[in-house]
XYZ file of N, CA and C in Angstrom:
705
model
N 1.099 -1.328 0.157
C 0.104 0.069 -0.136
C 0.899 1.050 -0.130
N 0.527 2.073 -0.841
C 1.050 3.670 -0.804
C 1.228 4.272 0.370
N 2.319 4.720 0.897
C 2.494 5.456 2.006
C 1.785 7.064 1.709
N 0.845 7.451 2.582
C 0.189 8.722 2.389
C 0.833 9.800 3.253
N 1.440 10.765 2.493
C 2.188 11.983 3.645
C 1.308 13.166 3.541
N 0.746 13.677 4.508
C 0.120 14.874 4.526
C 0.835 16.052 4.599
N 0.982 16.992 3.540
C 1.173 18.414 3.684
C 0.529 19.572 4.335
N 0.592 19.953 5.208
C -0.451 21.165 5.839
C 0.006 22.572 5.233
N -1.071 23.177 4.452
C -0.736 24.616 4.080
C -1.262 25.681 5.257
N -0.799 26.570 5.707
C -1.106 27.792 6.466
C -1.307 28.852 5.751
N -1.868 29.793 6.208
C -1.762 31.148 5.352
C -0.364 31.845 5.446
N 0.196 31.789 4.272
C 1.634 32.313 4.385
C 2.638 31.174 3.855
N 2.236 29.839 3.894
C 3.020 28.727 3.502
C 3.552 29.049 2.000
N 5.100 28.723 1.730
C 5.289 29.080 0.458
C 5.763 27.642 -0.071
N 6.279 26.861 0.691
C 6.863 25.621 -0.048
C 6.210 24.342 0.259
N 4.773 24.540 0.393
C 4.026 23.411 0.480
C 3.636 22.646 -0.538
N 3.688 23.226 -2.080
C 3.551 22.409 -3.150
C 4.964 22.040 -3.553
N 6.011 22.428 -2.981
C 7.455 21.719 -3.173
C 7.404 20.689 -2.381
N 7.118 20.688 -0.795
C 7.075 19.527 -0.237
C 6.171 18.354 -0.861
N 5.101 18.694 -1.579
C 3.894 17.767 -2.050
C 4.828 17.024 -3.215
N 5.617 17.989 -4.125
C 6.414 17.169 -5.130
C 7.328 16.338 -4.526
N 8.025 16.626 -3.657
C 9.415 15.907 -2.932
C 8.636 14.402 -2.427
N 7.325 14.659 -1.780
C 6.791 13.472 -1.446
C 6.511 12.474 -2.446
N 5.927 13.002 -3.632
C 5.573 12.246 -5.000
C 6.857 11.727 -5.520
N 8.079 12.550 -5.648
C 9.259 11.893 -5.985
C 9.764 10.705 -5.273
N 9.593 10.777 -4.181
C 9.920 9.878 -3.081
C 9.181 8.433 -3.254
N 8.088 8.415 -3.673
C 7.375 7.371 -4.152
C 6.153 7.317 -2.975
N 5.907 8.308 -2.408
C 4.631 8.174 -1.565
C 3.274 9.177 -2.043
N 2.382 8.856 -1.594
C 1.245 10.085 -2.114
C 1.259 11.041 -1.198
N 1.155 12.575 -2.009
C 0.973 13.484 -1.021
C -0.453 13.946 -0.906
N -0.743 14.187 0.058
C -2.132 14.843 0.664
C -2.149 15.953 1.120
N -2.738 16.978 0.375
C -2.997 18.552 0.827
C -3.912 18.662 1.948
N -3.521 19.223 3.022
C -4.338 19.416 4.359
C -4.394 20.918 4.591
N -5.419 21.202 5.012
C -5.359 22.624 5.450
C -5.359 22.986 6.973
N -5.025 24.242 7.103
C -4.698 24.478 8.789
C -5.994 24.659 9.336
N -6.900 24.791 8.971
C -8.289 25.332 9.428
C -8.965 23.869 9.785
N -8.468 22.946 9.522
C -9.459 21.402 9.547
C -8.774 20.896 10.333
N -9.699 19.760 11.117
C -9.294 19.015 12.255
C -9.294 17.460 11.706
N -9.083 17.550 10.269
C -9.195 16.161 9.464
C -7.823 15.675 9.096
N -6.937 15.122 9.423
C -5.851 14.309 8.985
C -5.923 13.434 7.650
N -7.072 13.092 7.526
C -7.469 12.397 6.388
C -6.693 10.845 6.298
N -6.543 10.391 7.277
C -5.996 9.065 7.577
C -4.493 9.037 7.132
N -3.650 9.956 7.257
C -2.447 10.133 6.486
C -1.485 9.265 7.278
N -0.228 8.827 6.850
C 0.619 8.173 7.625
C 1.748 8.925 8.074
N 1.843 10.102 7.696
C 3.112 10.948 8.070
C 2.423 12.310 7.804
N 3.155 13.440 8.318
C 2.724 14.780 8.025
C 4.129 15.728 7.901
N 4.051 16.549 6.987
C 4.821 17.739 6.608
C 4.491 19.238 7.155
N 5.029 19.845 7.918
C 4.757 21.306 8.165
C 5.724 21.989 7.339
N 5.294 22.618 6.237
C 6.177 23.198 5.095
C 6.772 24.514 5.760
N 7.813 25.066 4.899
C 8.440 26.379 4.997
C 7.384 27.406 4.491
N 7.892 28.585 4.922
C 7.056 29.846 4.415
C 7.303 30.986 5.424
N 6.093 31.720 5.430
C 5.919 32.950 6.593
C 4.542 32.797 6.886
N 4.146 31.812 7.820
C 2.876 31.906 8.146
C 2.285 32.744 9.021
N 1.302 33.579 8.522
C 0.774 34.666 9.193
C 1.803 35.563 9.363
N 2.427 35.873 8.233
C 3.473 37.051 7.964
C 4.399 36.878 9.179
N 4.752 36.002 9.790
C 5.741 35.714 10.869
C 5.628 36.898 12.196
N 4.139 37.574 12.190
C 3.804 38.269 13.088
C 3.966 37.777 14.362
N 3.953 38.371 15.414
C 4.320 38.211 16.864
C 5.680 37.333 17.038
N 5.605 35.828 16.636
C 7.197 35.475 16.510
C 6.886 34.234 15.531
N 7.782 34.079 14.377
C 7.655 32.989 13.355
C 7.163 31.820 13.871
N 5.964 31.442 13.364
C 5.402 29.976 13.721
C 4.395 29.983 14.838
N 4.399 31.242 15.569
C 3.442 31.230 17.069
C 2.341 31.440 16.746
N 1.756 32.056 15.571
C 0.391 32.002 15.436
C -0.356 30.436 14.577
N 0.533 30.085 13.916
C 0.222 28.875 13.220
C 0.233 27.721 14.235
N 0.943 27.833 15.192
C 0.967 26.625 16.274
C -0.437 26.680 16.863
N -1.171 27.623 16.839
C -2.349 27.716 17.443
C -3.614 27.291 16.481
N -3.187 26.994 15.205
C -4.211 26.473 14.308
C -5.023 25.472 14.766
N -6.121 25.277 14.107
C -7.165 24.283 14.724
C -6.360 22.677 14.246
N -5.785 22.603 13.217
C -4.942 21.443 13.005
C -3.969 21.019 13.718
N -3.404 21.919 14.555
C -2.293 21.567 15.324
C -2.533 20.563 16.369
N -4.056 20.757 16.722
C -4.372 19.890 17.868
C -4.345 18.411 17.364
N -4.464 17.976 16.220
C -4.499 16.694 15.768
C -2.949 16.627 15.563
N -2.217 17.304 15.067
C -0.627 17.087 14.923
C -0.095 16.710 16.225
N -0.431 17.526 17.321
C 0.107 17.100 18.449
C -0.363 15.582 19.199
N -1.656 15.409 18.748
C -2.249 14.036 18.897
C -1.579 12.979 18.278
N -1.314 13.298 16.946
C -0.508 12.368 15.853
C 0.886 12.238 16.750
N 1.525 13.322 16.874
C 2.885 13.111 17.540
C 3.022 11.992 18.813
N 1.906 12.288 19.499
C 2.036 11.506 20.898
C 1.706 10.069 20.305
N 1.194 9.780 19.363
C 0.873 8.438 18.900
C 1.877 7.643 18.362
N 2.948 8.559 17.747
C 4.105 7.945 17.127
C 4.205 8.286 15.563
N 3.353 9.238 15.330
C 3.115 9.272 13.816
C 4.587 10.226 13.270
N 5.244 9.796 12.192
C 6.197 10.946 11.596
C 5.869 12.248 11.324
N 6.422 13.059 11.796
C 6.170 14.691 11.697
C 7.186 15.309 11.345
N 7.441 15.918 10.362
C 8.784 16.972 9.827
C 8.307 18.226 9.591
N 9.001 19.088 10.450
C 8.888 20.487 10.423
C 9.937 21.107 9.467
N 9.911 21.910 8.507
C 10.933 22.311 7.480
C 10.835 23.872 7.853
N 12.049 24.362 8.405
C 11.842 26.049 8.493
C 10.836 26.632 9.157
N 9.844 27.297 8.586
C 8.684 27.545 9.496
C 8.015 26.539 10.174
N 7.909 25.387 9.757
C 7.597 24.127 10.377
C 8.131 23.863 11.351
N 9.349 23.879 11.370
C 10.203 23.615 12.501
C 9.889 24.840 13.483
N 9.661 25.895 13.340
C 9.244 26.988 13.962
C 7.931 26.766 14.792
N 7.184 26.343 13.930
C 5.678 25.815 14.528
C 6.000 24.814 15.629
N 6.582 23.730 15.132
C 6.992 22.586 16.371
C 7.560 23.248 17.474
N 8.449 23.963 17.389
C 8.984 24.540 18.794
C 7.774 25.291 19.473
N 7.014 26.181 18.665
C 6.468 27.135 19.447
C 5.052 26.045 19.874
N 4.804 25.014 19.502
C 3.727 24.021 19.890
C 4.442 23.187 21.070
N 5.481 23.228 21.289
C 6.481 22.650 22.306
C 6.381 21.027 22.083
N 6.238 20.900 20.830
C 6.610 19.494 20.330
C 8.159 19.255 20.145
N 8.932 20.216 20.198
C 10.369 20.318 20.205
C 10.599 21.605 21.102
N 12.085 21.441 21.927
C 12.207 22.395 22.766
C 13.131 23.476 22.236
N 13.176 24.721 22.993
C 14.310 25.869 22.726
C 13.196 26.759 21.741
N 14.036 27.736 21.169
C 13.300 28.614 20.408
C 14.043 29.065 19.274
N 13.350 29.907 18.259
C 14.133 30.186 17.091
C 13.810 31.798 16.865
N 15.187 32.402 16.639
C 15.043 33.978 16.796
C 15.720 34.522 15.446
N 15.659 35.660 15.320
C 16.394 36.626 14.409
C 17.714 36.140 13.996
N 18.303 35.747 12.613
C 19.594 35.581 12.667
C 20.641 36.668 13.128
N 21.697 36.085 13.594
C 22.650 36.865 14.487
C 23.164 38.255 13.790
N 23.179 38.131 12.345
C 23.403 39.199 11.342
C 22.269 40.005 10.936
N 21.048 39.619 11.399
C 19.912 40.449 10.799
C 19.420 40.558 9.533
N 20.092 39.465 8.874
C 19.806 39.483 7.631
C 19.318 38.149 6.922
N 18.387 38.374 5.895
C 17.717 37.004 5.457
C 18.908 36.392 4.750
N 18.926 34.969 4.906
C 20.124 34.032 4.245
C 19.882 33.034 3.442
N 20.349 32.916 2.366
C 19.968 31.825 1.153
C 21.258 31.243 0.701
N 21.460 30.001 0.989
C 22.744 29.392 0.699
C 22.386 27.737 0.441
N 23.178 26.908 -0.156
C 23.365 25.597 -0.291
C 24.299 25.379 1.152
N 23.632 24.768 2.167
C 24.277 24.499 3.546
C 24.605 23.131 3.671
N 26.139 23.028 4.091
C 26.709 21.603 4.585
C 25.806 21.527 5.914
N 25.481 20.102 6.147
C 25.191 19.671 7.314
C 25.793 18.442 7.776
N 25.977 18.018 9.059
C 26.267 16.784 9.737
C 25.263 16.112 10.283
N 24.658 14.857 9.612
C 23.893 14.191 10.205
C 24.164 13.577 11.701
N 23.698 14.052 12.718
C 23.989 13.550 14.180
C 23.111 12.401 14.591
N 21.933 12.331 14.104
C 21.162 11.008 14.787
C 20.689 10.483 13.438
N 20.974 9.403 13.095
C 20.493 8.513 12.090
C 19.158 7.675 12.194
N 18.874 7.799 13.533
C 17.833 6.777 14.276
C 16.525 7.401 14.479
N 15.984 8.167 13.433
C 14.525 8.842 13.602
C 13.899 8.334 12.291
N 12.532 8.720 12.392
C 11.752 8.340 11.226
C 12.013 9.134 10.037
N 12.729 10.312 10.156
C 13.239 10.835 8.938
C 14.562 10.983 8.613
N 15.369 10.185 9.360
C 16.788 10.151 9.173
C 17.491 8.946 9.056
N 16.643 7.741 8.837
C 17.016 6.336 8.953
C 17.764 5.808 7.534
N 17.773 6.607 6.445
C 18.401 6.195 5.427
C 19.760 7.252 5.368
N 19.925 7.728 6.343
C 21.638 8.508 6.453
C 22.226 7.682 7.255
N 23.644 8.042 7.396
C 24.605 7.541 8.392
C 24.843 8.757 9.499
N 24.978 8.141 10.683
C 25.577 9.313 11.756
C 26.923 9.584 11.099
N 26.957 10.849 11.078
C 28.151 11.581 10.748
C 28.342 11.820 9.273
N 27.344 11.686 8.684
C 27.338 11.820 7.256
C 27.159 13.231 6.918
N 27.955 13.856 5.890
C 27.616 15.374 5.569
C 27.013 15.321 4.344
N 25.730 16.054 4.446
C 24.807 16.489 3.237
C 24.909 17.881 2.931
N 24.198 18.065 1.834
C 23.957 19.477 1.388
C 22.667 19.888 0.986
N 21.872 20.729 1.834
C 20.477 21.100 1.752
C 20.307 22.699 1.720
N 19.502 23.035 0.779
C 19.082 24.604 0.844
C 18.845 25.144 2.031
N 19.258 26.345 2.206
C 18.635 27.020 3.356
C 18.166 28.499 3.097
N 17.193 28.810 3.734
C 16.480 30.043 3.192
C 15.793 30.521 4.601
N 16.350 31.601 5.380
C 15.477 32.060 6.527
C 15.919 33.523 7.301
N 15.322 33.956 7.702
C 15.478 35.076 8.558
C 15.414 34.985 10.126
N 14.738 34.144 10.543
C 14.808 33.894 12.077
C 15.031 32.336 12.341
N 16.260 32.069 11.941
C 16.795 30.690 12.179
C 17.772 30.487 13.061
N 18.006 31.417 14.029
C 18.858 31.281 15.194
C 18.251 30.368 16.137
N 18.845 29.065 16.575
C 18.123 28.303 17.638
C 18.952 28.824 18.933
N 18.124 28.754 19.726
C 18.226 29.019 21.121
C 17.728 28.240 22.272
N 18.471 28.003 23.276
C 17.830 27.303 24.390
C 18.705 27.613 25.592
N 18.203 27.335 26.843
C 19.155 27.412 28.006
C 20.379 26.464 27.950
N 21.198 26.598 28.879
C 22.511 25.827 28.835
C 21.976 24.322 29.402
N 21.161 24.314 30.230
C 20.509 22.944 30.857
C 20.035 22.443 29.692
N 19.034 22.794 28.713
C 18.328 22.151 27.488
C 19.243 21.908 26.630
N 20.615 22.732 26.175
C 21.323 22.124 25.324
C 22.127 21.017 25.676
N 22.475 21.088 26.857
C 23.206 19.880 27.585
C 22.308 18.693 27.424
N 21.277 18.770 27.755
C 20.286 17.698 27.574
C 20.090 17.009 26.277
N 20.074 17.927 25.234
C 19.775 17.641 23.694
C 21.041 17.060 23.302
N 22.275 17.390 23.723
C 23.429 16.721 23.332
C 23.732 15.274 24.334
N 23.227 15.433 25.544
C 23.572 13.975 26.142
C 22.556 13.076 25.744
N 21.400 13.279 25.156
C 20.202 12.613 24.790
C 20.268 12.049 23.255
N 21.181 12.708 22.563
C 21.214 12.466 21.261
C 20.083 12.976 20.349
N 19.586 14.413 20.949
C 18.383 14.690 20.559
C 18.678 15.781 19.253
N 20.001 16.094 18.991
C 20.421 16.978 18.033
C 20.458 16.138 16.600
N 19.573 16.444 15.765
C 19.373 15.746 14.311
C 20.441 15.982 13.476
N 20.469 17.309 13.420
C 21.511 17.845 12.592
C 22.202 19.097 13.003
N 23.631 19.509 12.556
C 24.586 20.271 12.837
C 25.055 21.289 11.825
N 25.088 22.487 11.831
C 25.672 23.072 10.569
C 27.058 22.718 10.575
N 27.590 22.776 9.292
C 29.097 22.467 8.937
C 29.532 23.341 8.072
N 30.920 23.789 8.259
C 31.731 24.683 7.656
C 31.435 26.189 7.824
N 30.052 26.623 8.073
C 29.749 27.790 8.557
C 28.331 27.752 9.231
N 28.081 28.695 10.348
C 26.801 28.707 10.996
C 26.343 29.924 10.309
N 25.286 29.987 9.642
C 24.523 30.728 8.852
C 23.674 31.851 9.734
N 23.324 31.469 10.861
C 22.310 32.031 11.625
C 22.665 32.428 12.973
N 23.705 31.854 13.604
C 24.049 32.091 14.917
C 23.611 30.883 15.909
N 23.152 29.960 15.271
C 22.322 28.968 16.175
C 23.321 28.482 17.113
N 22.802 28.353 18.344
C 23.646 27.863 19.432
C 24.247 26.618 19.232
N 25.355 26.194 19.415
C 26.083 25.051 19.148
C 25.818 24.281 17.854
N 25.756 25.385 16.896
C 25.677 25.016 15.385
C 24.428 23.937 15.169
N 23.405 24.034 16.248
C 22.404 23.352 15.632
C 21.452 23.713 14.522
N 21.322 22.736 13.531
C 20.362 22.886 12.788
C 18.897 22.192 12.751
N 19.200 21.156 13.549
C 17.616 20.239 13.395
C 17.763 19.387 14.598
N 16.499 19.157 15.110
C 16.348 18.374 16.486
C 15.429 17.235 16.099
N 15.409 16.508 16.942
C 14.355 15.247 17.096
C 13.711 15.102 18.565
N 12.687 14.569 18.658
C 12.178 14.643 19.804
C 12.514 12.992 20.384
N 12.353 12.974 21.827
C 12.799 11.406 22.286
C 12.467 10.409 21.678
N 11.346 10.390 21.062
C 10.789 9.018 20.306
C 11.212 8.879 19.107
N 11.943 9.854 18.424
C 12.378 9.912 17.151
C 11.290 10.106 16.006
N 10.131 10.497 16.222
C 9.180 10.418 15.312
C 9.042 12.032 14.777
N 9.332 12.811 15.629
C 9.102 14.463 15.152
C 10.499 14.926 15.013
N 10.832 15.453 13.898
C 12.065 16.281 13.383
C 11.648 17.372 12.950
N 12.691 18.304 13.308
C 12.428 19.614 12.635
C 13.817 20.282 12.352
N 14.007 20.933 11.125
C 15.219 21.591 10.767
C 15.028 22.686 10.187
N 15.944 23.782 9.784
C 15.737 24.773 9.197
C 15.869 24.829 7.701
N 17.058 23.923 7.290
C 17.056 23.851 5.997
C 16.172 23.124 5.253
N 15.749 23.245 3.915
C 14.797 22.583 3.089
C 15.201 21.340 2.412
N 14.730 20.260 2.858
C 15.420 19.162 2.208
C 14.350 18.914 0.783
N 13.126 19.576 0.751
C 12.246 19.348 -0.500
C 12.845 20.087 -1.756
N 13.945 20.814 -1.493
C 14.519 21.908 -2.493
C 15.765 20.835 -3.261
N 15.875 19.658 -2.472
C 17.245 18.920 -2.924
C 16.619 17.423 -3.216
N 15.748 17.363 -4.267
C 15.121 15.909 -4.351
C 15.235 15.269 -5.598
N 15.441 16.417 -6.516
C 15.499 16.048 -8.215
C 16.649 16.631 -8.661
N 17.328 15.629 -9.262
C 18.554 16.085 -10.104
C 18.163 17.293 -11.093
N 18.876 18.156 -11.307
C 18.610 19.345 -11.866
C 18.168 20.452 -11.441
N 17.713 20.475 -10.095
C 17.108 21.556 -9.248
C 17.542 21.272 -8.027
N 18.741 20.849 -7.642
C 19.023 20.851 -6.316
C 20.222 21.772 -6.301
N 21.169 21.460 -4.926
C 22.392 22.235 -4.725
C 23.337 21.636 -5.833
N 24.423 22.251 -6.064
C 25.547 21.885 -7.004
C 26.424 20.678 -6.416
N 26.960 20.082 -6.909
C 27.843 18.936 -6.724
C 29.043 18.713 -7.333
N 29.777 18.045 -6.799
C 31.471 17.706 -7.627
C 31.008 17.232 -8.971
N 29.825 16.490 -9.018
C 29.483 15.554 -10.408
C 28.880 16.571 -11.414
N 27.941 17.559 -10.706
C 27.290 18.231 -11.817
C 26.705 19.618 -11.239
N 26.398 20.545 -11.784
C 25.328 21.749 -11.399
C 24.213 21.256 -10.914
N 23.786 21.654 -9.968
C 22.147 21.448 -9.346
C 21.952 19.765 -9.222
N 22.868 19.116 -9.168
C 22.556 17.619 -9.197
C 22.266 17.060 -7.804
N 22.285 17.953 -6.798
C 22.303 17.159 -5.350
C 20.878 16.751 -4.879
N 20.781 15.802 -4.504
C 19.478 15.121 -4.229
C 19.420 14.572 -2.678
N 20.288 15.157 -1.763
C 20.447 14.607 -0.437
C 19.161 14.741 0.141
N 18.354 15.758 -0.120
C 16.844 15.916 0.638
C 16.158 14.788 0.404
N 16.238 14.040 -0.626
C 15.120 12.976 -0.913
C 15.241 11.928 0.073
N 16.463 11.716 0.646
C 16.570 10.342 1.804
C 15.687 10.819 3.221
N 15.112 12.177 3.168
C 14.360 12.451 4.280
C 13.213 11.981 3.994
N 12.554 11.816 2.825
C 11.050 11.426 2.632
C 11.261 9.967 2.335
N 12.394 9.190 1.779
C 12.256 7.719 1.624
C 12.395 7.346 3.074
N 13.141 8.173 4.250
C 13.287 7.531 5.268
C 11.776 7.230 6.247
N 10.914 8.386 6.033
C 9.554 8.198 6.473
C 8.835 7.364 5.883
N 8.912 6.911 4.752
C 8.165 6.052 3.934
C 8.763 4.595 4.416
N 10.114 4.114 4.633
C 10.529 3.202 5.612
C 10.153 3.098 6.704
N 10.093 3.969 7.754
C 9.712 4.068 8.853
C 8.237 3.584 9.023
N 7.382 4.071 8.062
C 6.048 3.557 7.934
C 5.827 2.159 7.729
N 6.455 1.781 6.772
C 6.338 0.500 6.489
C 6.698 -0.532 7.540
N 7.705 -0.052 8.354
C 8.513 -1.045 9.592
C 7.271 -1.076 10.700
N 6.341 0.053 10.633
C 5.317 0.034 11.638
C 4.227 -1.079 11.378
N 3.974 -0.855 9.894
C 2.505 -1.693 9.142
C 3.119 -3.236 9.339
N 4.485 -3.470 8.966
C 4.921 -4.731 9.008
C 4.357 -5.621 9.894
């Protein structure tokens, strides 16, 4: 049976169609979901996409975290459903307290857009099981409010419990503490990160590689990981 992955659109989402396309390329069925609904339509996994939900007023992701569908997202997370928050979606997960800490304005006060090297710190999650721990990947990044913050106790706990999913390599583009680019929850089903894996899933449209321009598809393994995780549960 084909895995069905829901992609939730919020007012101000920009990358929901890109996420749907990435799901399709990975071999799953994308299901468009609306933030004002309480129906997850029986999907197997969820993606909260990037963008500027509600114009990033108040705090990035703060208003979207109170959208009606987020009650269902929280319930699904508690039941173990794979949930991925990308950029603005990561901000929503933090604001909804599904992941700890906060995300603030980049330390240089400018929007940043670049192909970003990441180190995979945890390959034992629903969204990273196709990677190797320590693997370097390149994923496009674009954000203005991507600086990850938390108190020292929380940072130490994240490090000690292996909850840092990704770390920036080469350069820290936004001042994130301890170079944290993405997190996982304790169960490994909820993952959030600032870079955009949906923009690195199809040759000809991804980051440059040593082999060819725009040939990078490191982002594809996020979505194939989720498909594999769903299949394991169903088996």
